PDB file of C-alpha atoms in Angstrom:
ATOM      1  CA  MET A   1     -10.780  58.567 -19.415  1.00 44.00           C
ATOM      2  CA  TRP A   2     -10.272  58.171 -15.678  1.00 53.00           C
ATOM      3  CA  ASN A   3      -7.225  57.287 -13.720  1.00 63.00           C
ATOM      4  CA  ASN A   4      -8.194  57.078 -10.045  1.00 85.00           C
ATOM      5  CA  ILE A   5     -11.187  55.000  -8.964  1.00 88.00           C
ATOM      6  CA  GLU A   6     -11.067  56.602  -5.507  1.00 89.00           C
ATOM      7  CA  ASN A   7     -12.207  59.865  -7.114  1.00 89.00           C
ATOM      8  CA  MET A   8     -15.260  58.032  -8.498  1.00 90.00           C
ATOM      9  CA  ILE A   9     -16.364  56.520  -5.167  1.00 94.00           C
ATOM     10  CA  LEU A  10     -19.188  58.512  -3.585  1.00 95.00           C
ATOM     11  CA  TYR A  11     -19.820  56.243  -0.587  1.00 96.00           C
ATOM     12  CA  GLU A  12     -18.372  53.029   0.799  1.00 96.00           C
ATOM     13  CA  ASP A  13     -19.019  50.884   3.847  1.00 96.00           C
ATOM     14  CA  LYS A  14     -18.600  47.175   4.644  1.00 95.00           C
ATOM     15  CA  GLU A  15     -21.713  46.276   2.598  1.00 96.00           C
ATOM     16  CA  ILE A  16     -21.722  48.492  -0.513  1.00 95.00           C
ATOM     17  CA  ILE A  17     -19.766  50.797  -2.790  1.00 97.00           C
ATOM     18  CA  VAL A  18     -21.596  53.658  -4.513  1.00 95.00           C
ATOM     19  CA  CYS A  19     -19.710  55.235  -7.376  1.00 95.00           C
ATOM     20  CA  HIS A  20     -19.982  57.570 -10.318  1.00 94.00           C
ATOM     21  CA  LYS A  21     -19.708  55.909 -13.729  1.00 91.00           C
ATOM     22  CA  ALA A  22     -18.465  58.156 -16.482  1.00 89.00           C
ATOM     23  CA  ALA A  23     -20.006  57.989 -19.942  1.00 86.00           C
ATOM     24  CA  GLY A  24     -18.102  55.596 -22.196  1.00 85.00           C
ATOM     25  CA  ILE A  25     -17.053  53.201 -19.420  1.00 86.00           C
ATOM     26  CA  ALA A  26     -18.625  49.744 -19.357  1.00 87.00           C
ATOM     27  CA  VAL A  27     -20.044  48.411 -16.099  1.00 89.00           C
ATOM     28  CA  GLN A  28     -18.655  44.952 -16.852  1.00 87.00           C
ATOM     29  CA  SER A  29     -15.985  43.738 -19.226  1.00 80.00           C
ATOM     30  CA  ALA A  30     -16.864  44.622 -22.787  1.00 65.00           C
ATOM     31  CA  ARG A  31     -13.533  43.800 -24.433  1.00 69.00           C
ATOM     32  CA  ILE A  32     -10.144  42.626 -23.229  1.00 74.00           C
ATOM     33  CA  GLY A  33      -7.950  45.575 -22.386  1.00 73.00           C
ATOM     34  CA  MET A  34     -10.840  48.035 -22.043  1.00 77.00           C
ATOM     35  CA  PRO A  35     -11.470  49.502 -18.596  1.00 81.00           C
ATOM     36  CA  ASP A  36     -14.709  48.642 -16.822  1.00 88.00           C
ATOM     37  CA  MET A  37     -16.150  49.526 -13.418  1.00 91.00           C
ATOM     38  CA  GLU A  38     -16.308  45.984 -12.044  1.00 92.00           C
ATOM     39  CA  SER A  39     -12.645  45.126 -12.748  1.00 90.00           C
ATOM     40  CA  THR A  40     -11.390  48.495 -11.588  1.00 91.00           C
ATOM     41  CA  LEU A  41     -13.339  48.276  -8.327  1.00 94.00           C
ATOM     42  CA  LYS A  42     -12.105  44.718  -7.717  1.00 92.00           C
ATOM     43  CA  ASN A  43      -8.517  45.924  -8.213  1.00 90.00           C
ATOM     44  CA  TYR A  44      -9.214  48.750  -5.760  1.00 93.00           C
ATOM     45  CA  LEU A  45     -10.564  46.287  -3.168  1.00 94.00           C
ATOM     46  CA  VAL A  46      -7.571  43.941  -3.629  1.00 93.00           C
ATOM     47  CA  ALA A  47      -5.198  46.863  -3.073  1.00 92.00           C
ATOM     48  CA  LYS A  48      -7.038  47.694   0.178  1.00 90.00           C
ATOM     49  CA  ASN A  49      -6.889  44.052   1.374  1.00 87.00           C
ATOM     50  CA  PRO A  50      -3.903  42.333  -0.277  1.00 89.00           C
ATOM     51  CA  GLY A  51      -4.091  38.559  -0.569  1.00 86.00           C
ATOM     52  CA  LYS A  52      -7.874  38.415  -0.278  1.00 86.00           C
ATOM     53  CA  MET A  53     -10.054  37.932  -3.364  1.00 88.00           C
ATOM     54  CA  PRO A  54     -12.917  40.420  -2.972  1.00 92.00           C
ATOM     55  CA  TYR A  55     -16.582  39.809  -3.681  1.00 94.00           C
ATOM     56  CA  LEU A  56     -18.213  42.479  -5.818  1.00 95.00           C
ATOM     57  CA  GLY A  57     -21.835  42.058  -6.845  1.00 94.00           C
ATOM     58  CA  VAL A  58     -23.172  43.962  -9.839  1.00 93.00           C
ATOM     59  CA  VAL A  59     -26.803  44.556  -8.868  1.00 91.00           C
ATOM     60  CA  HIS A  60     -27.756  46.950 -11.677  1.00 89.00           C
ATOM     61  CA  ARG A  61     -26.168  48.425 -14.768  1.00 87.00           C
ATOM     62  CA  LEU A  62     -26.049  51.520 -16.906  1.00 86.00           C
ATOM     63  CA  ASP A  63     -25.430  51.380 -20.635  1.00 82.00           C
ATOM     64  CA  GLN A  64     -21.875  52.219 -21.651  1.00 83.00           C
ATOM     65  CA  PRO A  65     -22.729  55.638 -23.176  1.00 82.00           C
ATOM     66  CA  VAL A  66     -24.645  56.661 -20.024  1.00 85.00           C
ATOM     67  CA  GLU A  67     -23.189  58.575 -17.082  1.00 88.00           C
ATOM     68  CA  GLY A  68     -24.622  57.991 -13.635  1.00 89.00           C
ATOM     69  CA  VAL A  69     -24.424  56.469 -10.162  1.00 93.00           C
ATOM     70  CA  LEU A  70     -24.018  52.726  -9.538  1.00 93.00           C
ATOM     71  CA  VAL A  71     -24.329  50.651  -6.380  1.00 94.00           C
ATOM     72  CA  PHE A  72     -22.187  47.513  -6.017  1.00 96.00           C
ATOM     73  CA  ALA A  73     -22.522  44.933  -3.237  1.00 96.00           C
ATOM     74  CA  LYS A  74     -19.432  43.896  -1.293  1.00 96.00           C
ATOM     75  CA  ASN A  75     -20.916  40.608  -0.064  1.00 96.00           C
ATOM     76  CA  LYS A  76     -23.581  38.100  -1.103  1.00 96.00           C
ATOM     77  CA  LYS A  77     -26.045  39.149   1.601  1.00 97.00           C
ATOM     78  CA  ALA A  78     -25.939  42.780   0.467  1.00 95.00           C
ATOM     79  CA  ALA A  79     -26.274  41.686  -3.183  1.00 94.00           C
ATOM     80  CA  ALA A  80     -29.365  39.616  -2.365  1.00 95.00           C
ATOM     81  CA  GLY A  81     -30.879  42.471  -0.367  1.00 94.00           C
ATOM     82  CA  LEU A  82     -30.280  45.064  -3.080  1.00 93.00           C
ATOM     83  CA  THR A  83     -31.507  42.744  -5.823  1.00 92.00           C
ATOM     84  CA  GLY A  84     -34.643  42.041  -3.794  1.00 92.00           C
ATOM     85  CA  GLN A  85     -35.301  45.764  -3.376  1.00 92.00           C
ATOM     86  CA  ILE A  86     -34.939  46.375  -7.109  1.00 88.00           C
ATOM     87  CA  THR A  87     -37.102  43.356  -8.001  1.00 88.00           C
ATOM     88  CA  SER A  88     -39.859  44.329  -5.562  1.00 91.00           C
ATOM     89  CA  GLY A  89     -39.915  47.913  -6.812  1.00 85.00           C
ATOM     90  CA  SER A  90     -39.072  49.412  -3.417  1.00 90.00           C
ATOM     91  CA  VAL A  91     -36.053  51.031  -5.086  1.00 84.00           C
ATOM     92  CA  THR A  92     -36.612  53.082  -8.200  1.00 79.00           C
ATOM     93  CA  LYS A  93     -34.209  54.306 -10.841  1.00 78.00           C
ATOM     94  CA  GLU A  94     -34.364  57.921 -11.929  1.00 81.00           C
ATOM     95  CA  TYR A  95     -32.767  59.320 -15.042  1.00 81.00           C
ATOM     96  CA  LEU A  96     -32.234  62.821 -16.355  1.00 84.00           C
ATOM     97  CA  ALA A  97     -32.183  63.166 -20.110  1.00 82.00           C
ATOM     98  CA  VAL A  98     -31.758  66.007 -22.553  1.00 82.00           C
ATOM     99  CA  THR A  99     -33.564  65.847 -25.871  1.00 83.00           C
ATOM    100  CA  ALA A 100     -33.307  68.104 -28.916  1.00 83.00           C
ATOM    101  CA  GLN A 101     -36.834  67.191 -29.994  1.00 84.00           C
ATOM    102  CA  LYS A 102     -39.688  68.921 -28.197  1.00 84.00           C
ATOM    103  CA  VAL A 103     -41.796  66.543 -26.125  1.00 83.00           C
ATOM    104  CA  GLU A 104     -45.516  66.968 -26.841  1.00 84.00           C
ATOM    105  CA  LYS A 105     -46.792  66.342 -23.304  1.00 89.00           C
ATOM    106  CA  VAL A 106     -45.272  67.876 -20.163  1.00 89.00           C
ATOM    107  CA  GLN A 107     -45.796  64.546 -18.365  1.00 92.00           C
ATOM    108  CA  GLY A 108     -46.368  61.086 -19.729  1.00 91.00           C
ATOM    109  CA  HIS A 109     -46.126  57.362 -19.361  1.00 92.00           C
ATOM    110  CA  LEU A 110     -44.685  55.065 -22.016  1.00 90.00           C
ATOM    111  CA  GLU A 111     -45.150  51.303 -22.192  1.00 94.00           C
ATOM    112  CA  ASP A 112     -43.247  49.251 -24.734  1.00 95.00           C
ATOM    113  CA  TYR A 113     -41.754  45.790 -25.146  1.00 96.00           C
ATOM    114  CA  LEU A 114     -38.022  45.434 -25.696  1.00 94.00           C
ATOM    115  CA  LYS A 115     -36.031  42.522 -27.045  1.00 92.00           C
ATOM    116  CA  LYS A 116     -32.270  42.322 -26.674  1.00 88.00           C
ATOM    117  CA  ASP A 117     -30.025  41.196 -29.498  1.00 84.00           C
ATOM    118  CA  GLY A 118     -27.042  39.549 -27.817  1.00 78.00           C
ATOM    119  CA  LYS A 119     -24.930  39.630 -30.980  1.00 78.00           C
ATOM    120  CA  THR A 120     -25.085  43.401 -31.356  1.00 76.00           C
ATOM    121  CA  ASN A 121     -25.723  44.182 -27.661  1.00 70.00           C
ATOM    122  CA  THR A 122     -28.678  46.370 -28.616  1.00 78.00           C
ATOM    123  CA  SER A 123     -32.379  46.336 -27.800  1.00 85.00           C
ATOM    124  CA  SER A 124     -35.307  47.056 -30.079  1.00 89.00           C
ATOM    125  CA  VAL A 125     -38.959  47.897 -29.510  1.00 93.00           C
ATOM    126  CA  VAL A 126     -41.102  44.909 -30.528  1.00 94.00           C
ATOM    127  CA  SER A 127     -44.754  43.904 -30.292  1.00 94.00           C
ATOM    128  CA  ALA A 128     -46.156  42.567 -27.012  1.00 93.00           C
ATOM    129  CA  GLY A 129     -46.317  38.902 -28.091  1.00 91.00           C
ATOM    130  CA  THR A 130     -42.709  38.645 -29.289  1.00 94.00           C
ATOM    131  CA  PRO A 131     -40.902  35.709 -27.622  1.00 93.00           C
ATOM    132  CA  GLY A 132     -38.186  36.942 -25.268  1.00 92.00           C
ATOM    133  CA  ALA A 133     -39.564  40.491 -25.113  1.00 94.00           C
ATOM    134  CA  LYS A 134     -39.630  42.290 -21.775  1.00 93.00           C
ATOM    135  CA  LYS A 135     -42.101  44.957 -20.750  1.00 93.00           C
ATOM    136  CA  ALA A 136     -40.506  48.387 -20.309  1.00 91.00           C
ATOM    137  CA  LEU A 137     -42.304  51.151 -18.419  1.00 89.00           C
ATOM    138  CA  LEU A 138     -41.245  54.794 -18.351  1.00 86.00           C
ATOM    139  CA  SER A 139     -42.867  57.781 -16.688  1.00 88.00           C
ATOM    140  CA  TYR A 140     -41.411  61.163 -17.579  1.00 89.00           C
ATOM    141  CA  GLU A 141     -41.773  64.822 -16.758  1.00 90.00           C
ATOM    142  CA  VAL A 142     -40.321  67.784 -18.639  1.00 90.00           C
ATOM    143  CA  LEU A 143     -38.384  69.793 -16.069  1.00 89.00           C
ATOM    144  CA  GLU A 144     -37.324  72.751 -18.180  1.00 86.00           C
ATOM    145  CA  GLU A 145     -36.434  74.081 -21.594  1.00 85.00           C
ATOM    146  CA  VAL A 146     -32.780  75.028 -21.886  1.00 84.00           C
ATOM    147  CA  THR A 147     -30.754  76.699 -24.603  1.00 84.00           C
ATOM    148  CA  ASP A 148     -27.780  74.862 -26.069  1.00 81.00           C
ATOM    149  CA  LYS A 149     -24.831  77.182 -25.427  1.00 84.00           C
ATOM    150  CA  ILE A 150     -23.106  76.151 -28.648  1.00 84.00           C
ATOM    151  CA  THR A 151     -25.955  76.062 -31.154  1.00 86.00           C
ATOM    152  CA  GLY A 152     -28.371  78.446 -29.437  1.00 85.00           C
ATOM    153  CA  LYS A 153     -31.171  75.952 -30.126  1.00 85.00           C
ATOM    154  CA  PRO A 154     -33.641  74.866 -27.437  1.00 81.00           C
ATOM    155  CA  LYS A 155     -33.353  71.505 -25.677  1.00 81.00           C
ATOM    156  CA  TRP A 156     -35.577  69.922 -23.067  1.00 78.00           C
ATOM    157  CA  LEU A 157     -34.494  68.433 -19.737  1.00 77.00           C
ATOM    158  CA  LEU A 158     -36.576  65.398 -18.745  1.00 77.00           C
ATOM    159  CA  LYS A 159     -36.791  63.373 -15.570  1.00 79.00           C
TER     160      LYS A 159
END
């Protein structure tokens, strides 16, 4: 998968580490013996400062199959600040997705309720009144239609 965390780090200072997470890698420990970003970054920080147990705050996550950029806090103050920004909505997450099914509207807004199943580590769309359900909002825009180089079939790039 990946063998050098330094190649994954996009930015680092005394407060944060920003890194690229490859698809298939868990953010936090999924199973014993499986690599994850948190453990690998902690090992990296220990190697930089031997004898000192590092703090590493996971302030947001990406699902294991998803590739993207993650921000980790290197101290509690930075973790609280980043978490506050995410909670208040002053920081937004943007995703790019490719779909094989044509999207009817060029732009749209979706509102659903999701409930997580801890046993299977999956989420499902449920009705609004379901206990434990969380509101999920998504605005999207179709950026372009692309042709799959292998199949020759159209796909759509969404943001």
